[in-house]
Short mmCIF file of C-alpha atoms in Angstrom, two decimals:
data_model
loop_
_atom_site.label_atom_id
_atom_site.label_comp_id
_atom_site.label_asym_id
_atom_site.label_seq_id
_atom_site.Cartn_x
_atom_site.Cartn_y
_atom_site.Cartn_z
CA MET A 3 50.63 92.90 91.28
CA GLN A 4 48.26 91.63 93.45
CA ALA A 5 46.50 89.21 89.34
CA TRP A 6 49.90 88.25 89.51
CA GLY A 7 50.29 84.53 89.90
CA ASN A 8 53.22 82.26 91.68
CA ARG A 9 53.66 80.40 87.72
CA THR A 10 53.93 84.45 86.31
CA TRP A 11 56.74 85.63 88.85
CA LEU A 12 59.02 82.48 87.72
CA LEU A 13 58.39 83.49 84.01
CA ALA A 14 59.06 86.61 84.91
CA LEU A 15 62.13 86.22 86.96
CA LEU A 16 63.50 84.04 84.18
CA GLY A 17 62.98 86.78 80.97
CA LEU A 18 65.05 88.83 83.51
CA THR A 19 67.06 86.36 84.65
CA ALA A 20 67.77 85.88 81.21
CA LEU A 21 68.50 89.13 80.36
CA ARG A 22 71.39 89.66 82.68
CA LEU A 23 72.74 86.83 81.33
CA LEU A 24 72.85 88.05 77.75
CA ALA A 25 73.64 91.56 79.58
CA ALA A 26 76.94 89.34 80.78
CA ILE A 27 78.57 88.04 77.53
CA LEU A 28 78.08 92.01 75.85
CA ILE A 29 79.44 94.22 77.71
CA PRO A 30 83.22 94.59 78.45
CA VAL A 31 85.21 93.37 81.81
CA SER A 32 85.62 96.22 84.13
CA PRO A 33 88.60 95.87 85.67
CA ASP A 34 87.87 95.72 88.95
CA GLU A 35 86.16 91.98 87.60
CA ALA A 36 89.70 91.45 86.20
CA TYR A 37 90.80 92.28 88.80
CA TYR A 38 88.75 89.75 90.58
CA TRP A 39 89.64 86.67 88.20
CA VAL A 40 93.11 87.57 88.91
CA TRP A 41 92.36 86.47 92.16
CA GLY A 42 90.05 83.36 91.30
CA ARG A 43 93.20 82.10 88.86
CA ALA A 44 95.19 82.25 92.61
CA LEU A 45 92.81 81.23 94.65
CA ALA A 46 93.77 82.28 98.57
CA PRO A 47 92.38 81.95 101.91
CA SER A 48 91.70 85.47 101.15
CA TYR A 49 93.11 88.64 100.24
CA TYR A 50 93.91 91.96 100.31
CA ASP A 51 90.80 94.26 99.87
CA HIS A 52 88.62 91.15 100.57
CA PRO A 53 87.25 88.17 101.84
CA PRO A 54 87.26 85.13 98.98
CA MET A 55 84.12 84.42 98.46
CA VAL A 56 84.13 86.29 94.52
CA ALA A 57 86.77 84.36 93.91
CA PHE A 58 84.92 81.33 94.75
CA TRP A 59 82.98 82.42 92.37
CA ILE A 60 84.81 83.38 89.71
CA ALA A 61 87.19 81.02 89.53
CA ALA A 62 83.78 78.39 89.35
CA GLY A 63 82.67 80.52 86.46
CA THR A 64 84.95 80.03 84.67
CA ALA A 65 85.32 77.16 85.03
CA LEU A 66 82.13 75.96 83.54
CA ALA A 67 81.90 78.50 80.94
CA GLY A 68 85.56 80.20 80.29
CA ASP A 69 87.79 82.98 81.31
CA GLY A 70 85.89 84.92 79.36
CA ALA A 71 83.03 88.66 80.63
CA LEU A 72 80.58 85.09 80.74
CA GLY A 73 81.93 83.16 83.20
CA ILE A 74 83.41 85.25 84.90
CA ARG A 75 79.69 86.55 85.63
CA LEU A 76 77.95 83.09 85.09
CA LEU A 77 76.99 82.61 89.17
CA GLY A 78 76.31 86.12 89.54
CA PRO A 79 72.30 86.47 87.44
CA ILE A 80 72.08 82.57 88.53
CA GLY A 81 72.91 83.87 92.05
CA VAL A 82 70.61 87.00 92.10
CA ALA A 83 67.90 85.17 91.40
CA ILE A 84 68.11 82.16 93.93
CA ALA A 85 68.05 85.00 96.23
CA SER A 86 65.20 86.84 94.98
CA LEU A 87 62.82 83.20 95.37
CA LEU A 88 64.44 83.17 99.55
CA LEU A 89 63.64 86.81 99.68
CA ALA A 90 60.01 86.64 98.57
CA GLN A 91 60.12 83.29 101.22
CA ALA A 92 60.88 85.66 103.81
CA GLY A 93 58.27 88.28 102.74
CA GLU A 94 55.88 85.46 103.22
CA ALA A 95 57.54 84.19 106.59
CA LEU A 96 57.32 87.18 108.08
CA PHE A 97 53.75 88.73 106.51
CA PRO A 98 51.50 85.86 104.99
CA GLY A 99 49.24 86.28 102.91
CA ARG A 100 49.42 89.62 102.62
CA ARG A 101 51.95 89.03 99.15
CA ALA A 102 54.26 91.27 100.05
CA GLY A 103 57.78 88.41 99.68
CA LEU A 104 57.37 88.85 95.81
CA TRP A 105 56.85 93.14 96.44
CA ALA A 106 59.75 92.91 98.06
CA ALA A 107 61.86 90.87 94.78
CA VAL A 108 60.61 92.95 92.54
CA LEU A 109 61.57 95.97 94.26
CA LEU A 110 64.55 94.55 94.97
CA ASN A 111 65.71 94.00 91.46
CA ALA A 112 64.39 97.02 89.36
CA THR A 113 66.84 98.86 91.76
CA LEU A 114 70.57 99.61 89.37
CA LEU A 115 72.49 98.11 92.61
CA PHE A 116 70.87 94.51 92.32
CA GLY A 117 69.55 94.65 88.91
CA VAL A 118 72.94 96.14 86.99
CA GLY A 119 74.85 94.15 90.35
CA SER A 120 74.09 90.73 88.92
CA VAL A 121 75.73 91.50 85.71
CA LEU A 122 79.00 93.19 86.81
CA ILE A 123 80.69 90.57 89.47
CA THR A 124 81.68 92.47 93.17
CA PRO A 125 82.29 91.25 96.36
CA ASP A 126 79.41 93.08 96.40
CA THR A 127 77.06 89.97 94.59
CA PRO A 128 77.46 87.47 96.98
CA LEU A 129 77.65 89.56 99.61
CA LEU A 130 74.17 89.85 98.78
CA VAL A 131 72.90 87.36 97.86
CA PHE A 132 74.54 85.13 101.16
CA TRP A 133 72.54 88.87 102.34
CA CYS A 134 69.31 86.95 101.22
CA ALA A 135 69.71 83.98 102.51
CA ALA A 136 70.11 84.65 105.17
CA ILE A 137 66.87 87.04 105.94
CA TRP A 138 64.96 84.19 104.74
CA ALA A 139 66.16 82.24 107.06
CA ALA A 140 65.50 84.41 110.87
CA ALA A 141 62.87 84.97 108.83
CA ARG A 142 61.55 80.92 108.59
CA LEU A 143 62.68 80.92 112.10
CA HIS A 144 60.83 83.92 113.44
CA ALA A 145 57.78 82.09 111.10
CA SER A 146 57.78 78.54 113.04
CA GLN A 147 60.18 78.74 116.51
CA ASP A 148 61.78 75.81 114.98
CA GLY A 149 65.60 76.53 116.50
CA ARG A 150 66.64 74.49 113.62
CA TRP A 151 66.70 77.88 111.81
CA TRP A 152 69.51 78.96 113.85
CA LEU A 153 71.85 76.64 112.00
CA VAL A 154 70.82 77.39 108.59
CA PHE A 155 71.50 81.54 109.42
CA GLY A 156 74.97 80.48 111.07
CA VAL A 157 76.10 79.27 107.64
CA MET A 158 74.27 82.52 105.72
CA ALA A 159 75.79 84.58 107.83
CA GLY A 160 79.18 83.07 107.94
CA LEU A 161 79.06 82.82 103.82
CA ALA A 162 77.98 86.62 103.56
CA LEU A 163 81.32 87.90 106.02
CA LEU A 164 83.62 85.23 103.12
CA SER A 165 82.14 87.67 100.54
CA LYS A 166 82.66 90.80 102.82
CA TYR A 167 83.65 92.45 105.82
CA THR A 168 80.30 94.88 105.69
CA ALA A 169 78.47 91.40 106.12
CA ALA A 170 78.91 91.90 110.96
CA PHE A 171 75.62 94.40 109.72
CA LEU A 172 74.28 90.97 110.23
CA GLY A 173 74.91 89.35 113.23
CA ILE A 174 74.96 93.05 114.64
CA GLY A 175 71.36 93.79 114.32
CA ILE A 176 70.84 90.15 114.88
CA VAL A 177 71.71 90.94 117.97
CA ILE A 178 70.32 93.89 118.98
CA TRP A 179 67.22 92.30 117.92
CA LEU A 180 67.22 89.71 120.59
CA VAL A 181 68.17 91.85 122.97
CA ALA A 182 65.40 94.71 122.30
CA GLU A 183 62.56 92.37 121.63
CA ARG A 184 61.00 90.69 124.50
CA GLN A 185 59.59 87.43 122.30
CA ALA A 186 63.23 86.61 121.17
CA ARG A 187 65.28 87.22 124.18
CA PRO A 188 64.60 83.33 125.14
CA TRP A 189 67.20 82.38 121.89
CA LEU A 190 70.15 83.94 124.13
CA LEU A 191 69.66 80.23 126.36
CA ARG A 192 69.08 78.08 123.54
CA TRP A 193 72.66 76.04 122.30
CA GLN A 194 70.96 76.79 118.19
CA LEU A 195 71.99 79.95 118.36
CA TRP A 196 75.55 78.94 119.62
CA ALA A 197 76.00 77.19 117.98
CA GLY A 198 74.15 79.03 114.62
CA GLY A 199 77.00 81.73 115.82
CA ALA A 200 80.05 79.13 116.75
CA LEU A 201 79.11 78.55 112.27
CA ALA A 202 79.70 81.55 111.26
CA VAL A 203 83.05 82.23 112.87
CA LEU A 204 83.41 78.04 111.37
CA CYS A 205 83.25 80.17 108.14
CA PHE A 206 85.20 82.42 108.32
CA SER A 207 88.02 81.38 110.24
CA PRO A 208 90.26 80.74 106.89
CA VAL A 209 89.51 85.52 106.52
CA ILE A 210 91.41 85.36 109.86
CA TRP A 211 94.45 83.32 109.66
CA TRP A 212 94.53 84.31 106.41
CA ASN A 213 95.45 88.48 108.05
CA ALA A 214 96.93 86.03 110.94
CA ALA A 215 99.69 84.96 108.47
CA HIS A 216 99.83 87.92 106.83
CA GLY A 217 100.04 91.29 109.26
CA TRP A 218 96.67 91.56 109.74
CA ALA A 219 96.90 93.62 106.50
CA SER A 220 93.16 92.79 105.31
CA PHE A 221 91.81 94.09 108.03
CA ALA A 222 93.47 97.00 108.34
CA LYS A 223 92.70 98.33 105.06
CA GLN A 224 89.05 97.66 105.49
CA GLY A 225 89.13 98.80 109.28
CA GLY A 226 90.71 101.95 108.41
CA ARG A 227 88.37 103.02 106.56
CA THR A 228 85.66 103.75 109.38
CA GLY A 229 85.94 106.80 110.84
CA SER A 230 89.00 108.36 109.44
CA ALA A 231 89.13 111.73 108.41
CA GLY A 232 88.37 113.42 105.26
CA THR A 233 88.93 116.57 103.34
CA GLY A 234 85.36 117.55 102.08
CA SER A 235 82.87 119.33 104.76
CA ALA A 236 80.55 116.94 106.65
CA LEU A 237 77.05 118.82 104.35
CA ARG A 238 79.19 117.48 101.06
CA TYR A 239 79.12 113.45 102.03
CA LEU A 240 76.07 114.25 103.28
CA GLY A 241 74.36 115.03 99.94
CA GLU A 242 76.70 112.47 97.96
CA LEU A 243 75.62 109.58 100.41
CA VAL A 244 71.99 110.73 99.62
CA GLY A 245 71.92 111.39 96.35
CA GLY A 246 74.49 108.11 95.36
CA GLN A 247 71.49 106.73 97.09
CA LEU A 248 68.22 107.72 95.51
CA ALA A 249 70.27 106.81 91.79
CA LEU A 250 70.94 103.50 93.23
CA ALA A 251 67.88 102.60 94.37
CA THR A 252 65.96 104.38 92.22
CA PRO A 253 64.43 107.80 93.92
CA ILE A 254 60.85 106.03 94.15
CA ILE A 255 62.04 102.50 95.68
CA PHE A 256 63.98 104.83 97.07
CA VAL A 257 61.29 106.71 99.47
CA LEU A 258 59.32 103.91 99.19
CA CYS A 259 62.39 101.89 101.59
CA VAL A 260 62.12 105.10 103.61
CA VAL A 261 58.66 104.86 104.85
CA GLY A 262 58.54 101.59 104.46
CA VAL A 263 61.29 100.60 107.57
CA ALA A 264 59.81 104.53 109.38
CA LEU A 265 56.55 102.29 110.07
CA ALA A 266 58.37 99.46 110.81
CA CYS A 267 60.04 101.08 112.85
CA VAL A 268 56.02 102.80 114.57
CA ALA A 269 54.88 98.87 114.13
CA TRP A 270 57.48 97.33 116.07
CA VAL A 271 57.18 100.65 119.37
CA ARG A 272 53.60 100.38 119.02
CA ARG A 273 51.85 96.75 118.59
CA ARG A 274 55.75 95.07 119.33
CA ASP A 275 55.99 93.53 116.45
CA ALA A 276 58.57 91.51 116.04
CA ALA A 277 58.63 90.82 112.37
CA ALA A 278 58.89 94.72 111.85
CA GLY A 279 61.78 94.18 114.42
CA LEU A 280 64.15 92.64 112.36
CA LEU A 281 63.82 93.97 110.24
CA VAL A 282 64.36 98.09 111.47
CA ALA A 283 66.92 95.91 113.81
CA LEU A 284 68.91 94.39 110.29
CA THR A 285 67.91 98.38 108.41
CA VAL A 286 68.93 101.06 110.92
CA PRO A 287 72.20 100.64 113.25
CA ALA A 288 74.03 99.28 109.26
CA ALA A 289 71.92 103.43 108.08
CA ALA A 290 72.79 104.84 111.06
CA LEU A 291 76.85 104.32 111.16
CA PHE A 292 76.83 104.85 106.75
CA LEU A 293 75.48 108.38 107.94
CA TRP A 294 77.96 108.43 111.10
CA GLN A 295 80.14 108.20 108.41
CA ALA A 296 78.84 110.72 106.00
CA THR A 297 79.55 113.12 108.44
CA GLY A 298 82.69 112.34 108.33
CA ASN A 299 84.28 111.54 105.20
CA ARG A 300 83.21 109.81 102.17
CA VAL A 301 80.81 106.80 102.19
CA GLN A 302 80.82 104.26 98.85
CA GLY A 303 77.94 104.21 96.96
CA ASN A 304 78.14 100.39 96.84
CA TRP A 305 78.03 100.43 100.61
CA PRO A 306 75.12 101.16 101.80
CA ALA A 307 73.57 97.55 99.58
CA ILE A 308 72.92 95.37 102.80
CA LEU A 309 69.94 97.86 103.57
CA TYR A 310 67.52 97.10 100.63
CA PRO A 311 66.28 93.57 101.02
CA SER A 312 65.27 93.77 104.37
CA ALA A 313 64.29 98.02 103.07
CA CYS A 314 62.39 96.62 100.54
CA LEU A 315 60.23 94.28 102.84
CA ALA A 316 59.64 97.03 105.09
CA ALA A 317 58.55 98.35 102.15
CA ALA A 318 56.48 95.27 100.68
CA GLY A 319 55.05 94.65 104.01
CA TYR A 320 53.90 98.09 105.68
CA LEU A 321 53.01 100.58 102.46
CA GLY A 322 49.71 99.19 101.64
CA ALA A 323 47.38 99.79 99.46
CA PRO A 324 46.94 103.58 98.91
CA TRP A 325 51.01 102.97 98.20
CA ARG A 326 50.63 100.29 95.12
CA ARG A 327 51.07 102.64 91.80
CA TRP A 328 53.82 103.81 93.30
CA LYS A 329 55.32 100.84 93.80
CA GLN A 330 54.25 99.27 90.56
CA ALA A 331 55.96 103.44 89.89
CA GLY A 332 58.54 102.45 91.28
CA VAL A 333 59.03 98.72 89.40
CA ALA A 334 58.95 101.13 86.00
CA LEU A 335 61.07 103.46 86.28
CA GLY A 336 63.62 100.65 87.93
CA LEU A 337 63.20 98.47 85.44
CA ALA A 338 63.43 101.28 82.51
CA VAL A 339 66.92 103.06 83.48
CA MET A 340 68.23 99.29 84.76
CA LEU A 341 67.71 98.31 80.22
CA LEU A 342 68.96 101.80 79.89
CA ALA A 343 72.02 101.93 81.82
CA LEU A 344 72.65 97.76 80.58
CA VAL A 345 71.64 98.80 76.46
CA GLN A 346 74.32 102.23 77.14
CA ALA A 347 77.51 100.03 78.83
CA ALA A 348 77.09 97.12 76.37
CA PHE A 349 76.52 99.30 72.92
CA SER A 350 77.26 102.80 73.70
CA PRO A 351 74.60 104.06 72.01
CA ILE A 352 74.70 107.09 73.32
CA PRO A 353 78.08 109.42 72.88
CA LEU A 354 78.61 111.03 75.91
CA PRO A 355 82.15 111.89 77.38
CA ARG A 356 83.73 110.40 79.96
CA ARG A 357 82.88 112.61 82.76
CA ASN A 358 79.06 111.96 81.32
CA ASP A 359 80.08 107.83 80.93
CA PRO A 360 80.78 106.50 83.87
CA THR A 361 80.17 103.13 81.67
CA LEU A 362 83.01 104.82 79.09
CA ALA A 363 85.50 105.50 81.65
CA ARG A 364 85.27 102.05 83.57
CA LEU A 365 84.18 99.75 80.25
CA GLY A 366 85.40 101.14 77.50
CA GLY A 367 87.35 99.90 74.88
CA TRP A 368 89.98 97.57 75.77
CA PRO A 369 90.22 94.51 73.50
CA ALA A 370 91.01 97.15 70.75
CA PHE A 371 93.04 99.23 73.27
CA ALA A 372 94.57 95.08 74.29
CA ALA A 373 95.22 95.00 70.51
CA GLN A 374 97.74 98.60 70.53
CA VAL A 375 100.18 97.75 73.56
CA GLU A 376 101.23 94.40 71.67
CA GLN A 377 101.29 95.83 68.79
CA ALA A 378 103.71 98.18 71.07
CA ARG A 379 105.11 95.40 72.27
CA LEU A 380 106.10 93.74 69.10
CA GLN A 381 107.83 96.94 67.67
CA GLN A 382 109.93 97.34 70.43
CA GLY A 383 110.89 93.44 71.37
CA ALA A 384 109.52 93.55 74.95
CA SER A 385 109.08 89.92 76.23
CA PHE A 386 106.20 91.33 78.49
CA VAL A 387 103.96 93.47 79.31
CA ALA A 388 103.99 96.18 82.81
CA ALA A 389 101.51 97.39 84.57
CA GLU A 390 101.51 99.59 87.89
CA GLU A 391 97.43 100.05 88.16
CA TYR A 392 95.91 96.04 89.52
CA GLY A 393 92.81 96.96 87.01
CA LEU A 394 95.24 97.52 84.19
CA ALA A 395 97.34 95.34 85.33
CA ALA A 396 94.04 92.29 85.04
CA GLU A 397 92.87 93.31 81.74
CA LEU A 398 95.69 93.37 79.64
CA ALA A 399 96.54 90.23 81.25
CA LEU A 400 92.95 88.96 80.18
CA HIS A 401 93.09 90.37 76.52
CA LEU A 402 97.02 90.27 75.66
CA PRO A 403 97.08 87.44 73.13
CA PRO A 404 97.37 83.79 74.94
CA GLY A 405 100.71 83.47 76.02
CA VAL A 406 101.94 87.52 76.67
CA ARG A 407 103.02 87.52 79.71
CA VAL A 408 102.21 90.39 81.86
CA VAL A 409 103.59 92.00 84.92
CA ALA A 410 102.05 93.55 87.92
CA ILE A 411 104.23 95.91 90.20
CA GLY A 412 103.22 97.44 93.20
CA ASP A 413 103.45 96.36 97.28
CA ARG A 414 99.97 95.04 97.52
CA TRP A 415 101.59 91.60 95.70
CA ASP A 416 103.59 90.45 98.11
CA LEU A 417 100.67 89.43 99.45
CA PHE A 418 99.50 86.89 96.62
CA ASP A 419 101.06 83.52 95.55
CA LEU A 420 102.65 84.39 92.50
CA PRO A 421 105.75 83.92 90.42
CA SER A 422 107.99 86.96 89.43
CA PRO A 423 109.36 87.43 86.10
CA THR A 424 113.03 86.76 85.74
CA ALA A 425 116.02 89.23 86.36
CA SER A 426 116.91 90.84 83.01
CA GLN A 427 114.10 90.48 81.13
CA THR A 428 113.16 93.72 78.33
CA GLY A 429 109.67 94.68 78.57
CA LEU A 430 106.73 97.34 77.71
CA LEU A 431 105.19 99.55 80.77
CA VAL A 432 101.04 101.16 80.90
CA ARG A 433 100.79 103.82 82.48
CA SER A 434 97.83 106.45 82.93
CA GLU A 435 97.61 109.78 82.22
CA ARG A 436 96.37 110.30 85.13
CA ARG A 437 98.62 109.19 87.33
CA GLY A 438 100.90 112.60 86.63
CA ASP A 439 104.12 113.36 85.47
CA GLY A 440 106.38 111.92 88.12
CA PRO A 441 109.02 108.96 87.91
CA PRO A 442 107.15 105.02 86.89
CA LEU A 443 107.53 102.75 89.92
CA TRP A 444 109.90 100.78 87.69
CA PRO A 445 113.59 102.47 87.94
CA GLY A 446 114.39 103.93 85.08
CA ALA A 447 111.62 102.83 82.74
CA ARG A 448 112.27 104.71 79.73
CA GLN A 449 109.44 106.81 77.96
CA THR A 450 108.84 105.73 74.51
CA GLY A 451 105.40 106.72 73.80
CA GLY A 452 101.88 106.94 74.31
CA ILE A 453 98.66 105.27 73.53
CA VAL A 454 94.40 106.40 74.25
CA ARG A 455 92.11 104.05 75.00
CA ALA A 456 88.47 105.12 73.60
CA ARG A 457 85.08 103.35 72.46
CA ALA A 458 83.18 104.21 69.10
CA GLY A 459 86.53 107.41 68.47
CA ILE A 460 85.42 109.12 72.69
CA GLU A 461 87.95 108.86 74.98
CA ALA A 462 88.19 106.71 77.58
CA GLU A 463 91.61 107.50 78.84
CA ARG A 464 95.77 108.24 77.86
CA TYR A 465 98.25 105.29 78.61
CA ARG A 466 102.02 106.92 78.68
CA LEU A 467 104.57 103.22 77.48
CA HIS A 468 107.87 103.23 79.00
CA ALA A 469 111.05 101.81 77.94
CA VAL A 470 111.39 98.74 82.03
CA THR A 471 113.84 95.42 82.46
CA VAL A 472 114.08 94.35 85.63
CA ALA A 473 116.62 94.31 88.02
CA PRO A 474 117.53 92.06 90.36
CA ASP A 475 116.85 94.38 93.60
CA GLY A 476 113.82 95.78 91.93
CA PRO A 477 110.77 96.82 93.13
CA PRO A 478 107.74 93.73 94.59
CA LEU A 479 107.06 91.69 90.59
CA ALA A 480 104.05 90.01 90.04
CA LEU A 481 103.50 88.02 87.14
CA LEU A 482 99.52 86.94 86.33
CA PRO A 483 97.56 84.09 85.38
CA LEU A 484 98.20 83.94 82.06
CA ARG A 485 95.14 83.26 80.25
CA ARG A 486 93.05 79.53 79.04
#
């Protein structure tokens, strides 16, 4: 690694970005991505599930590259490449001359969370990009003691909040560092710190306004997850959390991050290393909260993604020469696993059943499935296609022929500024068998058949088809945007 020059590093990053853009073209769009594509066609200050940044990114990408997979995902690989450069610069600012920044960026890119997450666009993608940018600003602030970096940090933190609510841990971590670190406390009396905080709030204010106008729906949904009681045991949830991180960070890099953060804690306590304190404050409080949450409920595997930029910096900065081979092994394993996951998602060379292949369950067979749905619609003379699941409805809107309208049913669509279908129209409701044998949400639905979504002959999911009619006093309905 030390033999690598900056040019080699930049060429490697450029090649990795090109590979991710190619994967973005080849891998089918997932239901969540299709749902966020609907957001990008119905832009709003916020949404029921998350803040709006992912919608802005998709709207920009599709304006440049169209409504296909590349347009939807375009800004992800590019943003992650920029974030990698900023993280490398942050490491150089915190650990001058030790090439820790390059190691941190390489380790982060070798995780599945960052590697595959840069191809599939979700709110975590812009969150991690702006999170890395905020760490870069904080590192430059620490190295230069120039208060103007607080303004940059405030904007980056605000944009991270505009991406996902877990960005609040960024502010929490910085406040802990300011209070606990003696060298940082003088900033509490400087106007630049407070101006940076005001900029963060200003960036986030559209989300606050939207929630106030919609009964605080998004805050209530996401805030209700914290501390809610689950039905499993604490040991089970903790095991799922740790096991998920071992898989998503890859085992060697996960261990390197844990050891690196532990050594950073030692350096902060024993040597009053302010750089170590910054990394600890950005990692440990959020990690502790996720562990506490796992004692009573399931923590989704992607939630701790925000821990890894600072954890990789700690691993790069505090694990010296004896750990070099482990770093190399971790990077090699991580890149190999990432490549295998991308190839399986794009080409499915290994014929695995649904229970063993998450790429089949989420990504497999959507274009062919949409063609079957269109054939059934034409046979029944239906004027539209409908779905209860938001991801299924969005996939159909994305893959059905241009001009075929998709109607989504469910309470969440009341929060969108989307038109409703006219009364008395007849349609074809597509309903997954996973929803059970109970009646559809659409009153008066009459089952007319069924179809199967499959990839290379391997079943992904079964669906029932129902004939439906729009009634004036029916449940909330929304006409999804047409593909351009």
